Amino acid sequence: MTDVANRSGDETRQVDRFDQRRAQLARSALVTLSDLGYARTSLREIAQNSEFSHGVLHYYFRDKVELITYCVKQYKTECVTRYDRIVETAETAEDLRHAFGSAMAATLREDARLHRLWYDLRNQSLFEKVFRADVLDIDETLELMIWRIVDRYADLLGKPLDLDRSTVYALFDGLFQQGLLRYLAGRDGAARHLQDSVERVLARIFTT
């Protein structure tokens, strides 16, 4: 019985080490992927721009498709936790509205290249079937994240919302993608404009 438990513990530790290594490789790969995008990046090029060899990357990821989807999933999971903290800590509707707008503007300024990679992957899924299941999974995660924000805002206001979840997500995702394009184009005030738009739209959808 002890031998079985020891083997099980060793296998668990091996899986944990494997997952930790994949996460480490993904963080390194994100730099190159977010700079060059999907189409212009190969595993060999990622290896050349990191401390890991091409063989090591191939050991942990079957191909570029698996690597890029893993990278984006990992980053978007981290994003979700930031917005969930807003839901947990906001005490008034005004606090939540300002915190939401501020968070959207901050991530635009700080992580524009990483968000660009996400939209690149989502666009690729329109042409390459291999991406679609993962993209839909990530998209649903983000949709739920936005819905938790809006649902909490409704609770704090004490008002119902006559819009479905996918429509609400489309509104804020569209604002963010538009803001990202403006920011990457060097438009002055792009982040501030996004923050104002997010706060204004969140307030307006409850005025009807």
Short mmCIF file of C-alpha atoms in Angstrom, two decimals:
data_model
loop_
_atom_site.label_atom_id
_atom_site.label_comp_id
_atom_site.label_asym_id
_atom_site.label_seq_id
_atom_site.Cartn_x
_atom_site.Cartn_y
_atom_site.Cartn_z
CA MET A 1 0.00 0.00 0.00
CA THR A 2 2.86 2.35 0.84
CA ASP A 3 4.57 1.61 -2.50
CA VAL A 4 1.36 2.46 -4.37
CA ALA A 5 1.02 5.74 -2.46
CA ASN A 6 4.66 6.61 -3.16
CA ARG A 7 4.26 5.92 -6.87
CA SER A 8 1.11 8.02 -6.95
CA GLY A 9 2.91 10.87 -5.18
CA ASP A 10 5.85 10.67 -7.59
CA GLU A 11 3.52 10.75 -10.60
CA THR A 12 1.69 13.79 -9.18
CA ARG A 13 4.98 15.63 -8.66
CA GLN A 14 6.07 14.77 -12.21
CA VAL A 15 2.81 16.15 -13.61
CA ASP A 16 3.20 19.30 -11.49
CA ARG A 17 6.78 19.80 -12.71
CA PHE A 18 5.67 19.25 -16.31
CA ASP A 19 2.87 21.83 -15.96
CA GLN A 20 5.20 24.31 -14.25
CA ARG A 21 7.71 23.93 -17.08
CA ARG A 22 5.02 24.48 -19.71
CA ALA A 23 3.90 27.64 -17.91
CA GLN A 24 7.50 28.88 -17.77
CA LEU A 25 8.01 28.22 -21.49
CA ALA A 26 4.72 29.93 -22.32
CA ARG A 27 5.67 33.09 -20.42
CA SER A 28 8.91 33.24 -22.37
CA ALA A 29 7.20 32.56 -25.70
CA LEU A 30 4.60 35.28 -25.11
CA VAL A 31 7.25 37.96 -25.63
CA THR A 32 8.07 36.82 -29.15
CA LEU A 33 4.48 35.89 -30.06
CA SER A 34 3.09 39.23 -28.94
CA ASP A 35 5.77 41.08 -30.90
CA LEU A 36 5.44 39.21 -34.18
CA GLY A 37 1.99 37.64 -34.12
CA TYR A 38 0.93 34.13 -35.07
CA ALA A 39 1.68 34.10 -38.78
CA ARG A 40 5.24 35.41 -38.50
CA THR A 41 6.34 33.25 -35.56
CA SER A 42 7.68 29.68 -35.58
CA LEU A 43 8.78 27.47 -32.70
CA ARG A 44 12.35 27.83 -33.95
CA GLU A 45 12.10 31.61 -33.84
CA ILE A 46 10.62 31.51 -30.34
CA ALA A 47 13.54 29.32 -29.26
CA GLN A 48 16.03 31.77 -30.76
CA ASN A 49 14.50 34.58 -28.70
CA SER A 50 14.47 32.70 -25.41
CA GLU A 51 16.79 30.67 -23.22
CA PHE A 52 15.14 27.43 -24.34
CA SER A 53 16.14 25.21 -27.26
CA HIS A 54 13.90 24.27 -30.15
CA GLY A 55 13.97 20.65 -28.90
CA VAL A 56 12.78 21.65 -25.44
CA LEU A 57 9.83 23.57 -26.90
CA HIS A 58 8.89 20.57 -29.03
CA TYR A 59 9.03 18.30 -26.01
CA TYR A 60 6.48 20.36 -24.07
CA PHE A 61 4.30 21.51 -26.98
CA ARG A 62 3.35 19.50 -30.07
CA ASP A 63 3.41 22.51 -32.36
CA LYS A 64 2.92 26.25 -32.60
CA VAL A 65 -0.86 25.89 -32.42
CA GLU A 66 -0.72 24.21 -29.01
CA LEU A 67 1.82 26.73 -27.73
CA ILE A 68 -0.03 29.86 -28.79
CA THR A 69 -3.39 28.67 -27.46
CA TYR A 70 -1.76 27.72 -24.16
CA CYS A 71 -0.09 31.14 -23.94
CA VAL A 72 -3.27 33.07 -24.59
CA LYS A 73 -5.31 30.92 -22.20
CA GLN A 74 -2.76 31.45 -19.47
CA TYR A 75 -2.72 35.21 -19.93
CA LYS A 76 -6.50 35.54 -20.16
CA THR A 77 -6.92 33.47 -16.99
CA GLU A 78 -4.75 36.01 -15.19
CA CYS A 79 -6.88 38.83 -16.63
CA VAL A 80 -10.06 37.27 -15.28
CA THR A 81 -8.74 37.30 -11.70
CA ARG A 82 -8.11 41.06 -11.91
CA TYR A 83 -11.71 41.80 -12.84
CA ASP A 84 -13.09 39.35 -10.32
CA ARG A 85 -11.33 41.34 -7.61
CA ILE A 86 -13.31 44.38 -8.72
CA VAL A 87 -16.54 42.43 -8.27
CA GLU A 88 -15.46 41.30 -4.81
CA THR A 89 -14.30 44.69 -3.50
CA ALA A 90 -16.66 47.28 -5.01
CA GLU A 91 -19.06 48.64 -2.40
CA THR A 92 -21.10 50.99 -4.60
CA ALA A 93 -22.18 51.05 -8.22
CA GLU A 94 -20.04 54.15 -8.79
CA ASP A 95 -16.98 52.42 -7.31
CA LEU A 96 -17.46 49.46 -9.60
CA ARG A 97 -18.03 51.59 -12.70
CA HIS A 98 -14.86 53.61 -12.14
CA ALA A 99 -12.82 50.53 -11.23
CA PHE A 100 -13.99 48.70 -14.35
CA GLY A 101 -13.19 51.61 -16.65
CA SER A 102 -9.83 52.14 -14.97
CA ALA A 103 -8.92 48.44 -15.26
CA MET A 104 -9.77 48.38 -18.97
CA ALA A 105 -7.61 51.47 -19.58
CA ALA A 106 -4.74 50.09 -17.50
CA THR A 107 -4.61 46.75 -19.28
CA LEU A 108 -4.72 48.60 -22.62
CA ARG A 109 -1.66 50.64 -21.66
CA GLU A 110 0.26 47.81 -19.98
CA ASP A 111 -0.59 44.75 -22.09
CA ALA A 112 -1.51 46.03 -25.54
CA ARG A 113 0.78 43.58 -27.35
CA LEU A 114 -0.69 40.61 -25.47
CA HIS A 115 -4.25 41.66 -26.27
CA ARG A 116 -3.18 42.09 -29.89
CA LEU A 117 -2.07 38.44 -29.85
CA TRP A 118 -5.51 37.38 -28.58
CA TYR A 119 -7.30 39.19 -31.39
CA ASP A 120 -4.80 37.73 -33.85
CA LEU A 121 -5.64 34.24 -32.62
CA ARG A 122 -9.38 34.93 -32.75
CA ASN A 123 -9.07 36.16 -36.33
CA GLN A 124 -7.02 33.10 -37.28
CA SER A 125 -9.82 30.88 -35.97
CA LEU A 126 -12.07 32.23 -38.74
CA PHE A 127 -9.74 30.57 -41.25
CA GLU A 128 -8.16 27.69 -39.31
CA LYS A 129 -10.53 25.19 -37.71
CA VAL A 130 -7.82 23.93 -35.35
CA PHE A 131 -8.13 27.11 -33.26
CA ARG A 132 -11.91 27.35 -32.99
CA ALA A 133 -12.65 25.21 -29.95
CA ASP A 134 -9.97 26.94 -27.87
CA VAL A 135 -10.96 30.40 -29.07
CA LEU A 136 -14.61 29.76 -28.24
CA ASP A 137 -13.57 28.49 -24.81
CA ILE A 138 -11.48 31.61 -24.11
CA ASP A 139 -14.22 33.84 -25.49
CA GLU A 140 -16.79 32.27 -23.17
CA THR A 141 -14.46 32.78 -20.20
CA LEU A 142 -14.16 36.48 -21.06
CA GLU A 143 -17.90 36.77 -21.63
CA LEU A 144 -18.57 35.37 -18.17
CA MET A 145 -15.98 37.74 -16.69
CA ILE A 146 -17.75 40.77 -18.17
CA TRP A 147 -21.13 39.42 -17.14
CA ARG A 148 -20.04 39.12 -13.50
CA ILE A 149 -19.02 42.78 -13.60
CA VAL A 150 -22.32 43.91 -15.10
CA ASP A 151 -24.43 41.61 -12.94
CA ARG A 152 -22.78 42.96 -9.79
CA TYR A 153 -23.32 46.51 -11.06
CA ALA A 154 -27.01 45.70 -11.49
CA ASP A 155 -27.17 44.40 -7.93
CA LEU A 156 -25.53 47.53 -6.56
CA LEU A 157 -27.90 49.75 -8.55
CA GLY A 158 -30.92 47.67 -7.68
CA LYS A 159 -31.98 47.63 -11.34
CA PRO A 160 -32.59 44.74 -13.76
CA LEU A 161 -30.72 44.49 -17.07
CA ASP A 162 -32.74 43.79 -20.22
CA LEU A 163 -29.77 42.55 -22.28
CA ASP A 164 -28.43 39.04 -22.67
CA ARG A 165 -24.90 38.00 -21.73
CA SER A 166 -23.48 37.76 -25.25
CA THR A 167 -24.77 41.22 -26.20
CA VAL A 168 -23.20 42.78 -23.12
CA TYR A 169 -19.89 41.10 -23.92
CA ALA A 170 -20.03 42.26 -27.53
CA LEU A 171 -20.48 45.86 -26.38
CA PHE A 172 -17.42 45.95 -24.13
CA ASP A 173 -15.26 43.73 -26.31
CA GLY A 174 -15.99 46.03 -29.25
CA LEU A 175 -15.03 49.09 -27.22
CA PHE A 176 -11.79 47.44 -26.14
CA GLN A 177 -10.81 46.27 -29.62
CA GLN A 178 -11.49 49.75 -31.00
CA GLY A 179 -9.43 51.29 -28.20
CA LEU A 180 -6.60 48.82 -28.84
CA LEU A 181 -6.41 49.80 -32.50
CA ARG A 182 -6.29 53.47 -31.59
CA TYR A 183 -3.66 52.86 -28.93
CA LEU A 184 -1.42 50.84 -31.25
CA ALA A 185 -1.81 53.56 -33.88
CA GLY A 186 -0.42 56.08 -31.39
CA ARG A 187 -3.63 58.08 -30.99
CA ASP A 188 -3.38 60.51 -28.08
CA GLY A 189 -5.74 59.78 -25.22
CA ALA A 190 -6.75 56.32 -26.49
CA ALA A 191 -6.69 54.76 -23.02
CA ARG A 192 -8.54 57.67 -21.43
CA HIS A 193 -11.14 57.57 -24.19
CA LEU A 194 -11.63 53.84 -23.60
CA GLN A 195 -12.09 54.37 -19.87
CA ASP A 196 -14.67 57.11 -20.44
CA SER A 197 -16.52 55.00 -23.02
CA VAL A 198 -16.64 51.93 -20.80
CA GLU A 199 -17.99 53.89 -17.84
CA ARG A 200 -20.51 55.72 -19.98
CA VAL A 201 -21.81 52.58 -21.69
CA LEU A 202 -22.07 50.69 -18.39
CA ALA A 203 -24.21 53.51 -17.00
CA ARG A 204 -26.32 53.90 -20.16
CA ILE A 205 -27.41 50.28 -20.48
CA PHE A 206 -29.29 50.67 -17.20
CA THR A 207 -31.12 53.88 -18.11
CA THR A 208 -33.73 52.26 -20.33
#
